[in-house]
């Protein structure tokens, strides 16, 4: 009686198998994806990548993070993507090794008896990337939120820019899974990482080329000062869609290759459809990304550059009017500290005079190659007319860059010192430079301007010390990276350096008492030293004739 019973049960199992297999497969894929996701998150390559991502941030927190106290958030939104490439490399390597595990362990044949076939396992590995992408998203969001909480933060977060980093992680993971379906070699993933790194580095170097948008991350000219939000011309949404289409294409390709290599390949309409749609999306978004900027954006950039007053918000503190683009109004307090520090050691008639500070942009200054280049000359005449029309004549220019002394890098440090020196020049001379080239400040005026700028705040003193370490001869402070700006006679600046390095106890009183002579255009550095009762340091350029003096 037992044999017929076994036969009936066997037939019943066989009859129900084909119907049950797809159901079992559908439930098994998410379960396998969860297991693989946990393994992926614990993979050494990903853990090392996360540690490398966190290391600079933790170091900044340990030392107080002075370098990031004045972030520009719409720039931070894209620059934060670069460190996420570490996670992308870790996920690519980890996903590739996970997909090749059965090959390494010699268990590929054993999988043939399970309901989860090769295609289903590939799909599970693709699904296992989701938690790693979420980790990248959380890390990026925390970093940007931390910077946005800084008191000196300016601008707005651009979410589509910030999402590009996690999208790169997803793309890299799909590439790793696809590589495992094409070749069993463990060297494929490292070589793929090197290739992607080479393309990304090449695009980063060519930071003004339109084709750089066809890499993982589109770098921006790091020598250029930040721009107001209305002048940002980055196709962030198109680039995010381009990355997403690439991830979809690579994932669909991985499923198709697995289908072709399975013992009994069946139809694959869904992956094919996804691949076709993704390919069309890649082509369409690629063309849109490399299209040149619109004429409207160029006109807007020209308007913001030549006539900034129409786009700014002004506020008056005491007797000084500060005008800034809406993104940068949080910087007014920092500017006020510098102006107050400069005027602190001036006579009452100078300290109580009316002044104006206006933020300006000069995008052409970021690509200047020669002071003779017409594009290197800022529109000083337009600026003067704009200031008069706005009721702020002789407004002192301030950059969109700012720094905690030298902590924020050379560009931010020089911007702080340039503003302090420009405001000191306005206080000493009574006007702003109006030459399309460097204005040479000579004799006692050079000493006075440099000293007033240096002693204004600890940050300006630190900025001057940084510039002195990086330069020799006459100091030059370009105006917004242009061919204009201030330059100082070596004897006068060396006298100021001596006062900064070893200040006499009553130097401020001596300067105020001798202000009329020290601020005169015909007072030499030697006469200033005699007037202040100090020794004039020997200058290697003392006997040389300085152009403009």
mmCIF file of C-alpha atoms in Angstrom, residues 156-293:
data_model
loop_
_atom_site.group_PDB
_atom_site.id
_atom_site.type_symbol
_atom_site.label_atom_id
_atom_site.label_comp_id
_atom_site.label_asym_id
_atom_site.label_seq_id
_atom_site.Cartn_x
_atom_site.Cartn_y
_atom_site.Cartn_z
ATOM 1 C CA UNK A 156 20.786 77.699 -0.831
ATOM 2 C CA UNK A 157 21.133 73.929 -0.992
ATOM 3 C CA UNK A 158 20.483 72.516 -4.466
ATOM 4 C CA UNK A 159 18.900 69.079 -3.887
ATOM 5 C CA UNK A 160 19.367 67.850 -7.455
ATOM 6 C CA UNK A 161 23.096 68.541 -7.209
ATOM 7 C CA UNK A 162 23.295 66.737 -3.864
ATOM 8 C CA UNK A 163 21.504 63.668 -5.247
ATOM 9 C CA UNK A 164 24.096 63.182 -7.978
ATOM 10 C CA UNK A 165 26.552 61.648 -5.497
ATOM 11 C CA UNK A 166 24.223 58.829 -4.371
ATOM 12 C CA UNK A 167 23.290 58.318 -8.032
ATOM 13 C CA UNK A 168 26.981 57.730 -8.787
ATOM 14 C CA UNK A 169 27.052 55.101 -6.029
ATOM 15 C CA UNK A 170 24.064 53.326 -7.622
ATOM 16 C CA UNK A 171 25.647 53.508 -11.079
ATOM 17 C CA UNK A 172 28.934 52.094 -9.777
ATOM 18 C CA UNK A 173 27.168 49.216 -8.032
ATOM 19 C CA UNK A 174 25.268 48.314 -11.208
ATOM 20 C CA UNK A 175 28.546 48.433 -13.135
ATOM 21 C CA UNK A 176 30.090 45.996 -10.662
ATOM 22 C CA UNK A 177 27.200 43.547 -11.019
ATOM 23 C CA UNK A 178 27.306 43.817 -14.817
ATOM 24 C CA UNK A 179 31.052 43.119 -14.835
ATOM 25 C CA UNK A 180 30.434 39.914 -12.856
ATOM 26 C CA UNK A 181 28.037 38.660 -15.542
ATOM 27 C CA UNK A 182 30.517 39.363 -18.359
ATOM 28 C CA UNK A 183 33.716 38.013 -16.854
ATOM 29 C CA UNK A 184 34.673 35.877 -13.861
ATOM 30 C CA UNK A 185 37.969 37.726 -13.410
ATOM 31 C CA UNK A 186 38.362 39.458 -10.047
ATOM 32 C CA UNK A 187 40.587 42.054 -11.747
ATOM 33 C CA UNK A 188 37.663 43.458 -13.747
ATOM 34 C CA UNK A 189 36.291 45.573 -10.891
ATOM 35 C CA UNK A 190 39.602 47.296 -9.988
ATOM 36 C CA UNK A 191 40.264 48.001 -13.661
ATOM 37 C CA UNK A 192 36.777 49.436 -14.014
ATOM 38 C CA UNK A 193 37.391 51.688 -11.008
ATOM 39 C CA UNK A 194 40.645 52.922 -12.548
ATOM 40 C CA UNK A 195 38.886 53.640 -15.841
ATOM 41 C CA UNK A 196 36.066 55.587 -14.211
ATOM 42 C CA UNK A 197 38.580 57.484 -12.072
ATOM 43 C CA UNK A 198 40.584 58.447 -15.153
ATOM 44 C CA UNK A 199 37.492 59.783 -16.923
ATOM 45 C CA UNK A 200 36.389 61.698 -13.827
ATOM 46 C CA UNK A 201 39.857 63.177 -13.279
ATOM 47 C CA UNK A 202 40.124 64.240 -16.912
ATOM 48 C CA UNK A 203 36.749 65.956 -16.691
ATOM 49 C CA UNK A 204 37.720 67.634 -13.413
ATOM 50 C CA UNK A 205 40.846 69.117 -14.999
ATOM 51 C CA UNK A 206 38.814 70.430 -17.946
ATOM 52 C CA UNK A 207 36.449 72.273 -15.627
ATOM 53 C CA UNK A 208 35.162 74.703 -18.256
ATOM 54 C CA UNK A 209 34.537 72.184 -21.066
ATOM 55 C CA UNK A 210 30.920 71.338 -21.834
ATOM 56 C CA UNK A 211 31.729 67.632 -22.260
ATOM 57 C CA UNK A 212 32.737 67.353 -18.595
ATOM 58 C CA UNK A 213 29.043 66.761 -17.899
ATOM 59 C CA UNK A 214 29.434 63.376 -19.584
ATOM 60 C CA UNK A 215 31.486 62.140 -16.629
ATOM 61 C CA UNK A 216 30.265 61.085 -13.204
ATOM 62 C CA UNK A 217 30.721 64.533 -11.673
ATOM 63 C CA UNK A 218 31.028 67.904 -13.421
ATOM 64 C CA UNK A 219 33.629 70.000 -11.661
ATOM 65 C CA UNK A 220 33.456 73.794 -11.552
ATOM 66 C CA UNK A 221 36.330 76.271 -11.852
ATOM 67 C CA UNK A 222 37.733 76.265 -8.322
ATOM 68 C CA UNK A 223 39.655 79.497 -8.957
ATOM 69 C CA UNK A 224 36.424 81.400 -9.489
ATOM 70 C CA UNK A 225 34.595 83.130 -6.671
ATOM 71 C CA UNK A 226 31.095 81.883 -5.854
ATOM 72 C CA UNK A 227 28.254 83.363 -7.870
ATOM 73 C CA UNK A 228 24.782 84.391 -6.704
ATOM 74 C CA UNK A 229 22.154 81.716 -7.216
ATOM 75 C CA UNK A 230 20.515 83.393 -10.254
ATOM 76 C CA UNK A 231 23.833 83.105 -12.106
ATOM 77 C CA UNK A 232 24.261 79.374 -11.499
ATOM 78 C CA UNK A 233 24.080 77.651 -14.871
ATOM 79 C CA UNK A 234 24.500 73.972 -14.078
ATOM 80 C CA UNK A 235 22.089 71.415 -15.600
ATOM 81 C CA UNK A 236 21.867 69.511 -12.329
ATOM 82 C CA UNK A 237 18.500 67.901 -13.030
ATOM 83 C CA UNK A 238 19.535 66.758 -16.488
ATOM 84 C CA UNK A 239 22.787 65.330 -15.146
ATOM 85 C CA UNK A 240 20.962 63.449 -12.384
ATOM 86 C CA UNK A 241 18.619 61.938 -14.966
ATOM 87 C CA UNK A 242 21.626 61.044 -17.129
ATOM 88 C CA UNK A 243 23.253 59.172 -14.229
ATOM 89 C CA UNK A 244 19.977 57.423 -13.410
ATOM 90 C CA UNK A 245 19.553 56.296 -17.016
ATOM 91 C CA UNK A 246 23.079 54.895 -17.000
ATOM 92 C CA UNK A 247 22.351 52.951 -13.807
ATOM 93 C CA UNK A 248 19.155 51.598 -15.354
ATOM 94 C CA UNK A 249 20.961 50.605 -18.551
ATOM 95 C CA UNK A 250 23.745 48.808 -16.670
ATOM 96 C CA UNK A 251 21.245 47.009 -14.432
ATOM 97 C CA UNK A 252 19.129 45.925 -17.398
ATOM 98 C CA UNK A 253 22.261 44.796 -19.254
ATOM 99 C CA UNK A 254 23.274 42.677 -16.261
ATOM 100 C CA UNK A 255 19.893 40.928 -16.299
ATOM 101 C CA UNK A 256 20.050 40.363 -20.062
ATOM 102 C CA UNK A 257 23.551 38.870 -19.936
ATOM 103 C CA UNK A 258 22.509 36.612 -17.059
ATOM 104 C CA UNK A 259 19.504 35.517 -19.075
ATOM 105 C CA UNK A 260 21.695 34.638 -22.053
ATOM 106 C CA UNK A 261 24.049 32.607 -19.863
ATOM 107 C CA UNK A 262 21.338 30.694 -18.017
ATOM 108 C CA UNK A 263 20.833 26.994 -18.931
ATOM 109 C CA UNK A 264 17.337 27.648 -20.282
ATOM 110 C CA UNK A 265 17.122 31.262 -21.474
ATOM 111 C CA UNK A 266 13.608 32.612 -21.675
ATOM 112 C CA UNK A 267 12.111 35.868 -22.923
ATOM 113 C CA UNK A 268 13.366 39.090 -21.347
ATOM 114 C CA UNK A 269 10.947 41.753 -22.501
ATOM 115 C CA UNK A 270 11.086 43.900 -19.357
ATOM 116 C CA UNK A 271 14.911 44.277 -19.201
ATOM 117 C CA UNK A 272 15.007 44.918 -22.938
ATOM 118 C CA UNK A 273 12.384 47.638 -22.665
ATOM 119 C CA UNK A 274 14.216 49.232 -19.740
ATOM 120 C CA UNK A 275 17.486 49.127 -21.672
ATOM 121 C CA UNK A 276 15.941 50.807 -24.726
ATOM 122 C CA UNK A 277 14.291 53.545 -22.673
ATOM 123 C CA UNK A 278 17.484 54.113 -20.672
ATOM 124 C CA UNK A 279 19.578 54.334 -23.836
ATOM 125 C CA UNK A 280 17.232 56.910 -25.331
ATOM 126 C CA UNK A 281 17.366 58.838 -22.069
ATOM 127 C CA UNK A 282 21.178 58.780 -22.052
ATOM 128 C CA UNK A 283 21.366 60.152 -25.572
ATOM 129 C CA UNK A 284 18.759 62.854 -24.961
ATOM 130 C CA UNK A 285 20.152 64.056 -21.626
ATOM 131 C CA UNK A 286 23.710 63.872 -22.950
ATOM 132 C CA UNK A 287 22.881 66.269 -25.762
ATOM 133 C CA UNK A 288 21.071 68.613 -23.374
ATOM 134 C CA UNK A 289 24.007 68.674 -20.968
ATOM 135 C CA UNK A 290 26.641 69.687 -23.470
ATOM 136 C CA UNK A 291 24.516 72.419 -25.032
ATOM 137 C CA UNK A 292 26.036 75.872 -24.592
ATOM 138 C CA UNK A 293 24.619 78.379 -22.130
#
